[in-house]
Coordinates of C-alpha atoms in Angstrom, one line a residue:
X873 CA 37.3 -9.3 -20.4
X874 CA 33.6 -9.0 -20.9
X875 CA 31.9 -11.8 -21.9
X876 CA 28.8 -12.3 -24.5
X877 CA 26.6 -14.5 -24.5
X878 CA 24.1 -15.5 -27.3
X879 CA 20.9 -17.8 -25.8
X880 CA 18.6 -19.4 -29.3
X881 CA 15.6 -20.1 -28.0
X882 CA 13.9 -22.4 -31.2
X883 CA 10.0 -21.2 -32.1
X884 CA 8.9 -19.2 -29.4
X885 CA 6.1 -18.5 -31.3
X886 CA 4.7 -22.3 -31.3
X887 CA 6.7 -23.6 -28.5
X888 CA 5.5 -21.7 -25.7
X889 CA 3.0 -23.1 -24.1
X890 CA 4.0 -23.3 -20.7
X891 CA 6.0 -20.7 -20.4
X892 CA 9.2 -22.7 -21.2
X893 CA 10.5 -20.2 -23.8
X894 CA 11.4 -17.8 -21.0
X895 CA 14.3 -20.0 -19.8
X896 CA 16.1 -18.4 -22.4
X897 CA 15.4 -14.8 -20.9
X898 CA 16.1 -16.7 -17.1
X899 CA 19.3 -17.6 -18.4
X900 CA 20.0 -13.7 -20.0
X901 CA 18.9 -12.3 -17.1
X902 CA 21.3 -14.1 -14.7
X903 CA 24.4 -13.7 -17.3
X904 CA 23.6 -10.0 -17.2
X905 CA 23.5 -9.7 -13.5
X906 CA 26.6 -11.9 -13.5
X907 CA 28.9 -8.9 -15.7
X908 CA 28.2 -10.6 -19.2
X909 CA 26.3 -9.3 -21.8
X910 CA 23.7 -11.4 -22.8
X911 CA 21.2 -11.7 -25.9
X912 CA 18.0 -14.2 -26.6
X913 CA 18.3 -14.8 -30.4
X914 CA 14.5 -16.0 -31.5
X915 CA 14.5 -18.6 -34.1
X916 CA 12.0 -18.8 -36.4
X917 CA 13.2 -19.3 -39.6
X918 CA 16.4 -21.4 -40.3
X919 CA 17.9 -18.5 -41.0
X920 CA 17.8 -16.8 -38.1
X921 CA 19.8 -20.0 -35.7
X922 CA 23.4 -18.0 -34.9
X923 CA 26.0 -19.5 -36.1
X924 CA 27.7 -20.6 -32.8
X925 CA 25.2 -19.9 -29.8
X926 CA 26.3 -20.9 -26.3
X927 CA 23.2 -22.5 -25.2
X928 CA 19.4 -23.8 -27.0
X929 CA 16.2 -23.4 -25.4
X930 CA 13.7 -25.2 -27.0
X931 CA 10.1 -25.5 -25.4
X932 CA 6.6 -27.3 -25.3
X933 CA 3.8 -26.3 -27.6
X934 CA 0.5 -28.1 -28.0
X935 CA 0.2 -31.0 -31.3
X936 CA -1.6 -28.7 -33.3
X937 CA 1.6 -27.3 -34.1
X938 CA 4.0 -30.5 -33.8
X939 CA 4.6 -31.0 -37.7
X940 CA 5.7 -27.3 -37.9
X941 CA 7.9 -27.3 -35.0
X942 CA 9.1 -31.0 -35.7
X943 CA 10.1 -29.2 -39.9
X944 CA 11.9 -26.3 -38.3
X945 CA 13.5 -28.4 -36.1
X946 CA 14.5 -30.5 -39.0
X947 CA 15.9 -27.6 -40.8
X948 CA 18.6 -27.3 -38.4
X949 CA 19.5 -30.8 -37.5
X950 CA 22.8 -30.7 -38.0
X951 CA 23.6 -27.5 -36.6
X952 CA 21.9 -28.7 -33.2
X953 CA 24.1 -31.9 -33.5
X954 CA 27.0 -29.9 -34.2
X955 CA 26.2 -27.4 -31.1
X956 CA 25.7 -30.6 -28.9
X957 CA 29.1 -32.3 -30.1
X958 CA 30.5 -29.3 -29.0
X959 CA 29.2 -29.3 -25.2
X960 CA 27.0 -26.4 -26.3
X961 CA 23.9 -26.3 -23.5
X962 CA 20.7 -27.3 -25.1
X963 CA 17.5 -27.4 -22.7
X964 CA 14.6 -28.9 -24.3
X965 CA 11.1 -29.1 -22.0
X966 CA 7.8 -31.3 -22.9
X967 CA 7.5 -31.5 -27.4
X968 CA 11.1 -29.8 -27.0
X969 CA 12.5 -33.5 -25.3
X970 CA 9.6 -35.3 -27.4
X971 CA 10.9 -33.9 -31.1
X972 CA 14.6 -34.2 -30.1
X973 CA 14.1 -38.2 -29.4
X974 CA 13.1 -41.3 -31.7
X975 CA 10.0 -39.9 -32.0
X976 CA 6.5 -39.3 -30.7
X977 CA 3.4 -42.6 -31.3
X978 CA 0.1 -41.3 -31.1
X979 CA -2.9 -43.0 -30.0
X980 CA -4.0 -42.9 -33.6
X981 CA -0.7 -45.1 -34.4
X982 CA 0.5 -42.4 -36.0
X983 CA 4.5 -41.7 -35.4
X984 CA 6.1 -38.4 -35.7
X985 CA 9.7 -38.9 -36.5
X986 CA 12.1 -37.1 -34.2
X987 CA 15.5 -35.7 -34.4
X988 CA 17.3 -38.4 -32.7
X989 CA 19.5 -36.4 -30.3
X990 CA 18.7 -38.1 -27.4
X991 CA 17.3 -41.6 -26.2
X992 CA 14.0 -42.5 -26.2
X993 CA 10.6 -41.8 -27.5
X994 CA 7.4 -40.8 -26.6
X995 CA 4.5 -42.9 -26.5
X996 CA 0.4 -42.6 -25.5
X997 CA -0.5 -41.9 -22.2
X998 CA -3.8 -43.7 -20.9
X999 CA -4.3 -40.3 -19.1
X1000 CA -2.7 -37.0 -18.5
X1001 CA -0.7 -36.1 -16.3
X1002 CA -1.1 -32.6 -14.3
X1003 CA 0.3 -31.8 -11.4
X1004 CA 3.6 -30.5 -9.3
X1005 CA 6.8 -32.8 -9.5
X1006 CA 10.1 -33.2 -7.3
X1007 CA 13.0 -34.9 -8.9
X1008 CA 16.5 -35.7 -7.1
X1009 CA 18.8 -35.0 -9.7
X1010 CA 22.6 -36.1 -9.2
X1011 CA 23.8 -33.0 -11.8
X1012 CA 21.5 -30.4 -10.4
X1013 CA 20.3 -31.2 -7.0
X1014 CA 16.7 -31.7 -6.2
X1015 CA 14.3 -30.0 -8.8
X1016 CA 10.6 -28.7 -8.0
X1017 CA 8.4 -27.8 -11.3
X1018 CA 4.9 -29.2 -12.5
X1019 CA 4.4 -31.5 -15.1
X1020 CA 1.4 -31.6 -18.2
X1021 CA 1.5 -34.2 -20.8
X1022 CA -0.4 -36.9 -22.1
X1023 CA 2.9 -39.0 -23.4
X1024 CA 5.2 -41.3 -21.6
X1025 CA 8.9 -41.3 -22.3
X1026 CA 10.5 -44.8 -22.7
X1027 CA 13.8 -45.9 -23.3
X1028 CA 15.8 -43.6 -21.5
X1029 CA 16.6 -46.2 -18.8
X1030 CA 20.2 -45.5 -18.9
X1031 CA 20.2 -41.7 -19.0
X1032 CA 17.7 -39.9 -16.8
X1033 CA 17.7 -36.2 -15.8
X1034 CA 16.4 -38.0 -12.2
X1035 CA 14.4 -39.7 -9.5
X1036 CA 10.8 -38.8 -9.2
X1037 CA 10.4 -38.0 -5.4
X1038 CA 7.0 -36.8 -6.0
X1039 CA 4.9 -37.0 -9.4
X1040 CA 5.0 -39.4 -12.1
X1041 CA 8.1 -38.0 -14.5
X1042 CA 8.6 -40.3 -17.5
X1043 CA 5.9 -42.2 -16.5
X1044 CA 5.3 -46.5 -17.3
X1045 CA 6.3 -46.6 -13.5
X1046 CA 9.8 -45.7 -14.4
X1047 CA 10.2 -42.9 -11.2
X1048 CA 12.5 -41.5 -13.4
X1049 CA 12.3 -37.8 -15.1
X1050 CA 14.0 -36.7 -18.4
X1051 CA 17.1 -37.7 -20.1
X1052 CA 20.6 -36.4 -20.3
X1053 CA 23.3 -37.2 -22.5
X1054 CA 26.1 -35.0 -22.7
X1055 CA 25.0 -30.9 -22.1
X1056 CA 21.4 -31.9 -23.5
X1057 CA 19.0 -32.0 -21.2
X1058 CA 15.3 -33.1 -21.4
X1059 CA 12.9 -32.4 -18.8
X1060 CA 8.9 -32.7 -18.5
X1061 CA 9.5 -30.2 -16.0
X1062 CA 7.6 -26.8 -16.7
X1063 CA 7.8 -23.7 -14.6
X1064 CA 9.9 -22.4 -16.5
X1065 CA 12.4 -24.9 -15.0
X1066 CA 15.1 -22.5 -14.4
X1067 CA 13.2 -19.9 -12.5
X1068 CA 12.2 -22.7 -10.2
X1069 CA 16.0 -23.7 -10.2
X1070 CA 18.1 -21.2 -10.5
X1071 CA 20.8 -23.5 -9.1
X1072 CA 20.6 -25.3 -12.7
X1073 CA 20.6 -22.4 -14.3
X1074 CA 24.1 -20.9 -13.2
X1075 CA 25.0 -24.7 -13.3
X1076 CA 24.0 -24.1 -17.3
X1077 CA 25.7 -20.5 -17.3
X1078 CA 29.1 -21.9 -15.8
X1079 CA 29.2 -24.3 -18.6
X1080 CA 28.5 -22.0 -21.1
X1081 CA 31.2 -19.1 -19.1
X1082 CA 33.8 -22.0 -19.2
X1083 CA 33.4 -22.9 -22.8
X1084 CA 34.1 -18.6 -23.4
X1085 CA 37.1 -19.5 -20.9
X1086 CA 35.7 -17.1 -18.3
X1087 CA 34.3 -18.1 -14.8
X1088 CA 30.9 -17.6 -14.0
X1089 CA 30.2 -15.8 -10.4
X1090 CA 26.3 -15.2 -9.6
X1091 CA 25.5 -11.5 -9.2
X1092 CA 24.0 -9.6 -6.4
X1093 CA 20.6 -9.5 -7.6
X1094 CA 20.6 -13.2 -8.2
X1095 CA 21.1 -13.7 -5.0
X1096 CA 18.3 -11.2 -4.7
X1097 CA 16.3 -13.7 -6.7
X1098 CA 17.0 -16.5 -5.1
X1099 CA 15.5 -15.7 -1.8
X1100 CA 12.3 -15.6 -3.9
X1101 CA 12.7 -19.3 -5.7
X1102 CA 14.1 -20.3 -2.5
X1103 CA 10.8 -19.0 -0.3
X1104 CA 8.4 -19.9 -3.4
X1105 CA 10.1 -23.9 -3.1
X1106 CA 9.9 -24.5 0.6
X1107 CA 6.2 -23.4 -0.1
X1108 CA 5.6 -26.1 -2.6
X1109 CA 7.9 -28.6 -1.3
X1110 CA 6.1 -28.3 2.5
X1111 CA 2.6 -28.8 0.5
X1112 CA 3.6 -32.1 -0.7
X1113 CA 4.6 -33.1 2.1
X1114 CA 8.7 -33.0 1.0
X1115 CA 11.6 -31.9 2.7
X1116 CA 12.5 -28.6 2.3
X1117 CA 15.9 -27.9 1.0

């Protein structure tokens, strides 16, 4: 049986900015190499959200395009609750966690209301923050990415993605990074993530083969690829002074 998978990636065209949009081609990529056939399904009309994809990717963009993201997103609310119910992988990075929580205060006092998927909210940063991370995830195993945002994420106490082992992560001195709840994920982690982590990713892909009742099995040239992330991690992970894996 060949398997097809279908990866939405919501508004590439606004949430983008740190190249967190290509998880949903990381995640093509490694399902094609795996035997599937694989598509990335942009969505930037409501209209154009398949009906039943088998994994989300949503993004970071910058705040001068929050209110349109925040309306698309808003448009299909309930098909992304619907698609979570359903253990359907949703990956959201930087505004993506931001506009799926409570919602985002501004500086300005200001709130922008958010989808309510997951727990928390984002609130004003005295500074930004710019710089690699390290989190030791319990899921995924330890994560390397870097991290630009001038919010903190609060209240996600119960659920986080991880421990910060180096960087700042949610921020408020939390030492924590991201939220979970269910098969959505939240990460400040930028990179994109995946290609950092490709052990997430087929993490994410198994998920998504064993909802299609099919077993996922990495491919030669992901193992290919994985030398690369693997050399490309030591390197960071030895500059800040971490363990390699």
């Amino acid at each position: 049986m060949t398997v097809s998978i279908t990866v939405a990636v919501i508004a590439p065209s606004l949430l983008n900015t740190n190249g967190d949009a290509e998880n949903a081609q990381v995640l093509a990529r490694r399902a094609r190499w795996g035997g599937a056939e694989a598509v990335v399904v942009p969505v930037e009309h409501p209209d154009d959200l398949p009906p039943d994809p088998d994994a989300i990717v949503i993004g970071s963009g910058s705040d001068a395009d929050l209110e349109a993201a925040r309306d698309l997103l808003l448009a299909i609310h309930d098909e992304l609750r619907v698609a979570a119910t359903r253990g359907v992988p949703i990956l959201a990075v930087g505004t993506g966690l931001e506009l799926l929580s409570w919602g985002i205060e501004h500086d300005d006092n200001t709130v922008t209301e958010g989808l309510g998927l997951v727990a928390g909210r984002a609130v004003a940063n005295t500074a930004r923050v710019s710089d690699d991370i390290v989190v030791a995830s319990p899921r995924f195993g330890r994560l390397v990415g870097f991290e630009n945002h001038a919010r903190a994420y609060v209240g996600a106490e119960g659920s986080p993605l991880g421990r910060v082992a180096y960087g700042v992560g949610n921020g408020r001195d939390s030492s924590q990074e991201g939220v979970v709840m269910g098969e959505v994920i939240g990460t400040h982690l930028h990179g994109p993530l995946l290609a950092k982590n490709p052990a997430m990713a087929d993490h994410l892909l198994a998920s998504m083969f064993t909802r299609l009742g099919a077993g996922y099995v990495a491919g030669e040239r992901a193992v290919e690829a994985d030398k690369h992330a693997a050399r490309a991690r030591a390197a960071i992970l030895e500059r800040l002074g971490q363990t390699a894996d």
